[in-house]
Coordinates of C-alpha atoms and ligand atoms in Angstrom, one line a residue:
X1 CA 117.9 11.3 196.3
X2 CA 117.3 13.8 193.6
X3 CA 116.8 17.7 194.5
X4 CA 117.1 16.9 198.0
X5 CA 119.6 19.7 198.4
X6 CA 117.6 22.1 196.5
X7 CA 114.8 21.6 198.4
X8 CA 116.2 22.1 201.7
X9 CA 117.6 25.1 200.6
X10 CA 114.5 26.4 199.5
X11 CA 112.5 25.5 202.5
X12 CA 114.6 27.5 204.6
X13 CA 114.4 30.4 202.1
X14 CA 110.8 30.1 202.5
X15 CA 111.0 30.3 206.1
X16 CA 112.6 32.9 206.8
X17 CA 110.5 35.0 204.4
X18 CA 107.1 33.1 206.4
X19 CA 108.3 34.8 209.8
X20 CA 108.3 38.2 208.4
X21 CA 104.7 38.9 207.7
X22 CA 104.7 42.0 205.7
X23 CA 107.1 41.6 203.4
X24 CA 109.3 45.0 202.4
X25 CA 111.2 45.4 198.2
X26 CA 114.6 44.2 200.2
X27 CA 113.4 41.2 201.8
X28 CA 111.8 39.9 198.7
X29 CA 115.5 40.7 196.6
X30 CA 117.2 39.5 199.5
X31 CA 115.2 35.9 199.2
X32 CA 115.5 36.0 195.5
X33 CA 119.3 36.3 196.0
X34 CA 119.3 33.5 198.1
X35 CA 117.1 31.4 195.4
X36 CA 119.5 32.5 192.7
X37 CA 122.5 30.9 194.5
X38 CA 120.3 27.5 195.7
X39 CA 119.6 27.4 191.7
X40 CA 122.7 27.8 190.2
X41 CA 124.7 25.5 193.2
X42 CA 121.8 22.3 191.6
X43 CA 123.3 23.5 188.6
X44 CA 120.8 25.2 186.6
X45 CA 122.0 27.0 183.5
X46 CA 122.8 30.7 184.6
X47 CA 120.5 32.3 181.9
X48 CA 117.8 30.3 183.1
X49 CA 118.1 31.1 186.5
X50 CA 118.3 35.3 185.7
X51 CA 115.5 34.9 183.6
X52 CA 113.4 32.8 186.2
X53 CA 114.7 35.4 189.0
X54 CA 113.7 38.2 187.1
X55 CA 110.1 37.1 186.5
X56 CA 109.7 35.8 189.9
X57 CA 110.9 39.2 191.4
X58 CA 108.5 40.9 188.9
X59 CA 105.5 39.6 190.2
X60 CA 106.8 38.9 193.6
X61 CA 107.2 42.9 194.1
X62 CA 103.2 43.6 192.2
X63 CA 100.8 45.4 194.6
X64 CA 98.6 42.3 195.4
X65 CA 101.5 40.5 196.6
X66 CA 102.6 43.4 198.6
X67 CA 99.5 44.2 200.5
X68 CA 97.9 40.5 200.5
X69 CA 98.0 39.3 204.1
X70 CA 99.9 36.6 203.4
X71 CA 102.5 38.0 201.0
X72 CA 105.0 34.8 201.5
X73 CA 102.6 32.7 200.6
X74 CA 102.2 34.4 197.0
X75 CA 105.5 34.2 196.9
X76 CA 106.2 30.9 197.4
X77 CA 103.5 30.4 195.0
X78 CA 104.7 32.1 192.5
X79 CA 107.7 30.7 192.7
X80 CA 105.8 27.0 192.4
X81 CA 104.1 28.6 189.1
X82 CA 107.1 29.2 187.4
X83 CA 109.0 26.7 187.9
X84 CA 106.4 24.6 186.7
X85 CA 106.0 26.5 183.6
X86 CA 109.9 26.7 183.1
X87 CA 109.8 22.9 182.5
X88 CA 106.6 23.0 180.2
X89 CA 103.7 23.3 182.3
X90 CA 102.2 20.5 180.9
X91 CA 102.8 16.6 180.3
X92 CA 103.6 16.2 176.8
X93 CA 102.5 13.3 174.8
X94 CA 104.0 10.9 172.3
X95 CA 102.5 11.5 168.9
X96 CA 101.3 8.5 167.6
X97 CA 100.9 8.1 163.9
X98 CA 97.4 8.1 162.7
X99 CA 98.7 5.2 160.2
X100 CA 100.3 2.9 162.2
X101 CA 103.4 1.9 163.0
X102 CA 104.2 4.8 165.1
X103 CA 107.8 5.1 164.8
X104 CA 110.1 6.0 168.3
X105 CA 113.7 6.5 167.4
X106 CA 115.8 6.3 170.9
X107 CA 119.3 8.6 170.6
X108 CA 121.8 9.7 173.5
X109 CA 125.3 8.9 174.5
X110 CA 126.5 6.0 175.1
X111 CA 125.7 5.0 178.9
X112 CA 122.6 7.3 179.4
X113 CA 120.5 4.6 179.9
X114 CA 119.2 4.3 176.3
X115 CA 118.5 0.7 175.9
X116 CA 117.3 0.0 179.2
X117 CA 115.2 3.0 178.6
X118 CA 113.6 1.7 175.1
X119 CA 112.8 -1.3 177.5
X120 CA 111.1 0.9 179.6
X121 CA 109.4 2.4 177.2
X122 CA 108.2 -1.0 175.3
X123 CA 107.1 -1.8 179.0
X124 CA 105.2 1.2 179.5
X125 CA 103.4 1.6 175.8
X126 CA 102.5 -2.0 176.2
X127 CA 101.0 -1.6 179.5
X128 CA 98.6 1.2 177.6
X129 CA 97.3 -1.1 175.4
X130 CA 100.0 -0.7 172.7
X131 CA 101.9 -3.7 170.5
X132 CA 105.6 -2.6 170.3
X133 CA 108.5 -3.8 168.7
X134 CA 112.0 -2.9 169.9
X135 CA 114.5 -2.6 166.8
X136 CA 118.9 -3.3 167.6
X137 CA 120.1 -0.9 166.1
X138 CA 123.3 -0.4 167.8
X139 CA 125.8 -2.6 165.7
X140 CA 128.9 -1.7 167.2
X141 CA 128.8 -2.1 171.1
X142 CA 129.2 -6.3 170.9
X143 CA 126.7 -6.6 173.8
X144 CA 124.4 -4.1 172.9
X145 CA 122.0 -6.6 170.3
X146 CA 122.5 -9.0 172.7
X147 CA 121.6 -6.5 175.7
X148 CA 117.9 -5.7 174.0
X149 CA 117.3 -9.2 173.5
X150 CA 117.5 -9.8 177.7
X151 CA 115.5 -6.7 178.0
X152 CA 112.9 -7.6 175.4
X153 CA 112.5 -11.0 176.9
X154 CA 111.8 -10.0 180.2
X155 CA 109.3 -8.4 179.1
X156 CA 108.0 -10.1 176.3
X157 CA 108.7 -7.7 173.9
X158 CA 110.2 -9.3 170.4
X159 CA 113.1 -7.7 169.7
X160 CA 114.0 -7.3 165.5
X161 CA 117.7 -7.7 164.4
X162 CA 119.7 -8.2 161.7
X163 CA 123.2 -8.6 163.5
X164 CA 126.1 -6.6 163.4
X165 CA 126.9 -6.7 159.3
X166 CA 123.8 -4.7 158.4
X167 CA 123.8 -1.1 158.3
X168 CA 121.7 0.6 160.7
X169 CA 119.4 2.6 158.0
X170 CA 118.8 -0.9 156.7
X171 CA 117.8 -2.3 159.8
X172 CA 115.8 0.5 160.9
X173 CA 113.8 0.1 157.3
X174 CA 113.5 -4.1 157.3
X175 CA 111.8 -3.5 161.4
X176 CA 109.0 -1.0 159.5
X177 CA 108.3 -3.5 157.3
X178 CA 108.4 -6.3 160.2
X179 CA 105.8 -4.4 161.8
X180 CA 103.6 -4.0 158.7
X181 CA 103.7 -7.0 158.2
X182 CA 102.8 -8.7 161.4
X183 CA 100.7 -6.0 163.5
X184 CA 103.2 -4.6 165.7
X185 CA 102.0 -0.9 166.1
X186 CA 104.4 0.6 167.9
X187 CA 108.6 0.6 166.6
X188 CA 110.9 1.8 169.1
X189 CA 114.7 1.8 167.6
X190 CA 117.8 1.9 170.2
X191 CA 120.3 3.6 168.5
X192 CA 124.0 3.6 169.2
X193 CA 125.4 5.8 171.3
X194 CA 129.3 7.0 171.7
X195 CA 130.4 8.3 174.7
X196 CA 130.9 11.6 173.2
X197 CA 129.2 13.4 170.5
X198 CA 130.8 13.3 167.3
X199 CA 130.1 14.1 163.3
X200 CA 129.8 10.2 162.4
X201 CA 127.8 9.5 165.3
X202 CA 125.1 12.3 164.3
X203 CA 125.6 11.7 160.2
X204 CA 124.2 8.0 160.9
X205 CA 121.0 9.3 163.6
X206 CA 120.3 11.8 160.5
X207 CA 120.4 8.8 158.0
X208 CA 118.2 6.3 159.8
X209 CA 116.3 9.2 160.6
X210 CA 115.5 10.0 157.1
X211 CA 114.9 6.6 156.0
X212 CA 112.1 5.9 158.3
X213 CA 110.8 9.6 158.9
X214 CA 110.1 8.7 162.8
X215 CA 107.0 10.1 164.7
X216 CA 109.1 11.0 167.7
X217 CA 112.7 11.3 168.5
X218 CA 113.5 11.2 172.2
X219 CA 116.6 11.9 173.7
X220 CA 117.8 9.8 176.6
X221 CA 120.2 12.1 179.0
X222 CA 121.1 10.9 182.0
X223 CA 119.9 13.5 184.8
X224 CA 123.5 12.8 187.1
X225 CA 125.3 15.1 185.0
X226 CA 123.6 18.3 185.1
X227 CA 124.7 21.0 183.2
X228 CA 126.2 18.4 180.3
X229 CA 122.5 17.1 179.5
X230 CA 121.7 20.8 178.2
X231 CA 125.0 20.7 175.4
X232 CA 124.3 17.3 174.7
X233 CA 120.5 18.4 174.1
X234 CA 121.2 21.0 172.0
X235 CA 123.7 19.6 169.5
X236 CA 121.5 16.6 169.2
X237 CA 118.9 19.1 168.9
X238 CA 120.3 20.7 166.2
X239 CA 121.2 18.1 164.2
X240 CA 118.0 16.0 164.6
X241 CA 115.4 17.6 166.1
X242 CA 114.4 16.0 168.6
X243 CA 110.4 15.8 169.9
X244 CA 111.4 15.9 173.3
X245 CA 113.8 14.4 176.0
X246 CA 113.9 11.2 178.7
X247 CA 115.7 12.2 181.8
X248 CA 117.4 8.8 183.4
X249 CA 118.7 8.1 187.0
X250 CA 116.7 10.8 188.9
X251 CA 117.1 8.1 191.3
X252 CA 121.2 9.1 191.5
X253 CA 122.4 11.9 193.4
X254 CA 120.7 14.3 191.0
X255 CA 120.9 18.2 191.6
X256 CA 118.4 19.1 189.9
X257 CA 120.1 21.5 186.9
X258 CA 119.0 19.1 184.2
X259 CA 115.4 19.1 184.9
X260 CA 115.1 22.8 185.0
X261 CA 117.1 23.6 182.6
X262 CA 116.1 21.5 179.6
X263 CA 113.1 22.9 178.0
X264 CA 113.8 26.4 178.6
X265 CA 117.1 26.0 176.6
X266 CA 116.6 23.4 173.8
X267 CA 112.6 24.8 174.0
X268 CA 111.9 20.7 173.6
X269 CA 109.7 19.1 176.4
X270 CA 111.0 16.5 179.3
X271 CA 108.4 13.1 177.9
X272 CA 109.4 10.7 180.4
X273 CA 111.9 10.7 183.3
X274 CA 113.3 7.0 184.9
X275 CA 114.2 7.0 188.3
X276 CA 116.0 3.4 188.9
X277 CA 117.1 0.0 186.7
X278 CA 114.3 -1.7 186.5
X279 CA 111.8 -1.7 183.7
X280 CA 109.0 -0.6 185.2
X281 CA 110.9 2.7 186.4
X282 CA 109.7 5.5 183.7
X283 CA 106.8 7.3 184.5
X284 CA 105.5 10.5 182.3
X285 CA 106.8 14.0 183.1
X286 CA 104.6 15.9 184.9
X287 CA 106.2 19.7 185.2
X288 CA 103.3 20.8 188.3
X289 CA 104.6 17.3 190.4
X290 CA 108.2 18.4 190.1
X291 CA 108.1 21.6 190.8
X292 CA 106.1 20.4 194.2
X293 CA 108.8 17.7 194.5
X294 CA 111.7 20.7 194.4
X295 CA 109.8 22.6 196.8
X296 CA 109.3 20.0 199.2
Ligands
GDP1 P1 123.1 2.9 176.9 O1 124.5 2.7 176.7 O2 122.7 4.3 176.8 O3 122.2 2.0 176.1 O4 122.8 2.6 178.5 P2 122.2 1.3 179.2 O5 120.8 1.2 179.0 O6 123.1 0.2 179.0 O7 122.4 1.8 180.7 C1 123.6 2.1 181.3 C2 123.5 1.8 182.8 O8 122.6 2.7 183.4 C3 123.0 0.4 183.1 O9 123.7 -0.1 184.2 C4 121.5 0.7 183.5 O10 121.0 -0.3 184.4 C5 121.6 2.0 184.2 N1 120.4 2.8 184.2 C6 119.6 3.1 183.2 N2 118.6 3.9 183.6 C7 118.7 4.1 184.9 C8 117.9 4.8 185.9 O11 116.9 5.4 185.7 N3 118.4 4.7 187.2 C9 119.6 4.0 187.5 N4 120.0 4.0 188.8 N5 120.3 3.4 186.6 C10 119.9 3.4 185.3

């Protein structure tokens, strides 16, 4: 299970600082120390962690914490604070268009979960009330068109296609017009993916981008390999910019480093997070209930 490490680490952290009572300047370094290392072994990004440290000593070592009564449990609070805001602070929304459709465009490597993911997502938005259309957009895996139909089925989502001879920007165009045309208020396009990032790759994302001017472009990472999700974010980042990210497979054997790390590098929020195969696994990113989850 995801953080589980992290967590345990922590608690003890906290523990030892609990038994003290008054807390002195070295044992509040000394347990920062300790939260650095936890941090950067669940592979947080190492500039993320010295800034976090640093603010957390900062207020950790202010008089009120110092001569409160309790002055682990400001600690351990503060630390709860900042986490939370390191990964936003708040939920962040999809933007929906005020002239419908609202256009989703779905990117990320190959693997990372993507089209399962815009299934989830269909699933999800339609649960709310919404009318989605998923759009194949991925001409090149041979499965793939064939994969979104499965998942738009089960869910009773239509699926738009145009097979494999189409180009993708013309695909992505003729599914705005579907839904124009017949009500669907909600586009979600799975892109293709490759399993690493590369110029052609992000020259066709740019293209379909530009044809259909999308109201959010989310990038789906897959949370099981940590530090990788940040570089992936931020050259997709900088060649798209992206509205915010989808974390996949907290369910794996997560440690934690792409959740934290994230928004505080690429400054672009954690939407959604999906923790297992099935379509109803997605819920919305809270930042305040993960950083509870990491601490335990
Ligand atoms: P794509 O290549 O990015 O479109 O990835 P797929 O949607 O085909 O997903 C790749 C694999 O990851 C599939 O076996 C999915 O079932 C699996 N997967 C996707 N999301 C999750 C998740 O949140 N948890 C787990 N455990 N597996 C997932």
């Amino acid at each position: 299970m995801a953080f589980e490490s992290l967590t345990g680490k922590l608690q003890d952290i906290f523990k030892k600082l609990r038994g003290k009572g008054k807390l002195s300047e070295k044992d509040v370094k000394e347990a920062m120390k300790e939260v650095k290392i936890a941090l950067l072994e669940a592979d947080v990004n190492f500039k993320v962690v010295k800034e976090f440290i640093n603010t957390v000593t900062e207020k950790s070592l202010g008089q009120e914490v110092m001569e409160s009564l309790t002055p682990a449990q400001h600690v351990i609070k503060i630390v709860n604070d900042e986490l939370t805001a390191l990964m936003g602070s708040k939920e962040s929304k999809i933007n929906f268009s005020d002239k419908p459709p609202t256009i989703i465009m779905m990117v990320g490597l190959q693997g990372s979960g993507k089209t399962t993911t815009s299934g989830k997502l269909a699933n999800y938005l339609k649960s709310k009330g919404k009318n989605p259309v998923l759009v194949a957009c991925d001409i090149y895996r041979p499965a793939a068109i064939k994969q979104l139909q499965v998942v738009g089925s089960s869910i009773n989502v239509p699926v738009f296609s145009m097979g494999d001879k189409t180009t993708p920007v013309d695909i992505a165009k003729g599914a705005v017009d579907f839904a124009k045309n017949n009500n669907y208020n909600v586009v979600i396009i799975d892109t293709a993916g490759r399993l690493h990032i590369d110029e052609e790759l992000m020259d066709e994302l740019k293209n379909i981008k530009d044809a259909v001017n999308p109201n959010e472009i989310l990038l789906v990472v897959d949370a099981m390999t940590g530090q990788d999700v940040v570089n992936v974010a931020e050259s997709f980042n900088e060649k798209l910019d992206i509205d915010g990210v989808i974390l996949t497979k907290l369910d794996g054997d997560t440690r934690g480093g792409a959740a934290l790390s994230v928004k505080a590098v690429t400054h672009k929020p954690i939407k959604f997070i999906a923790s297992g195969e099935k379509l109803t696994d997605i819920e919305v990113f809270h930042p305040d209930r993960m950083a509870s989850r990491i601490l335990g």
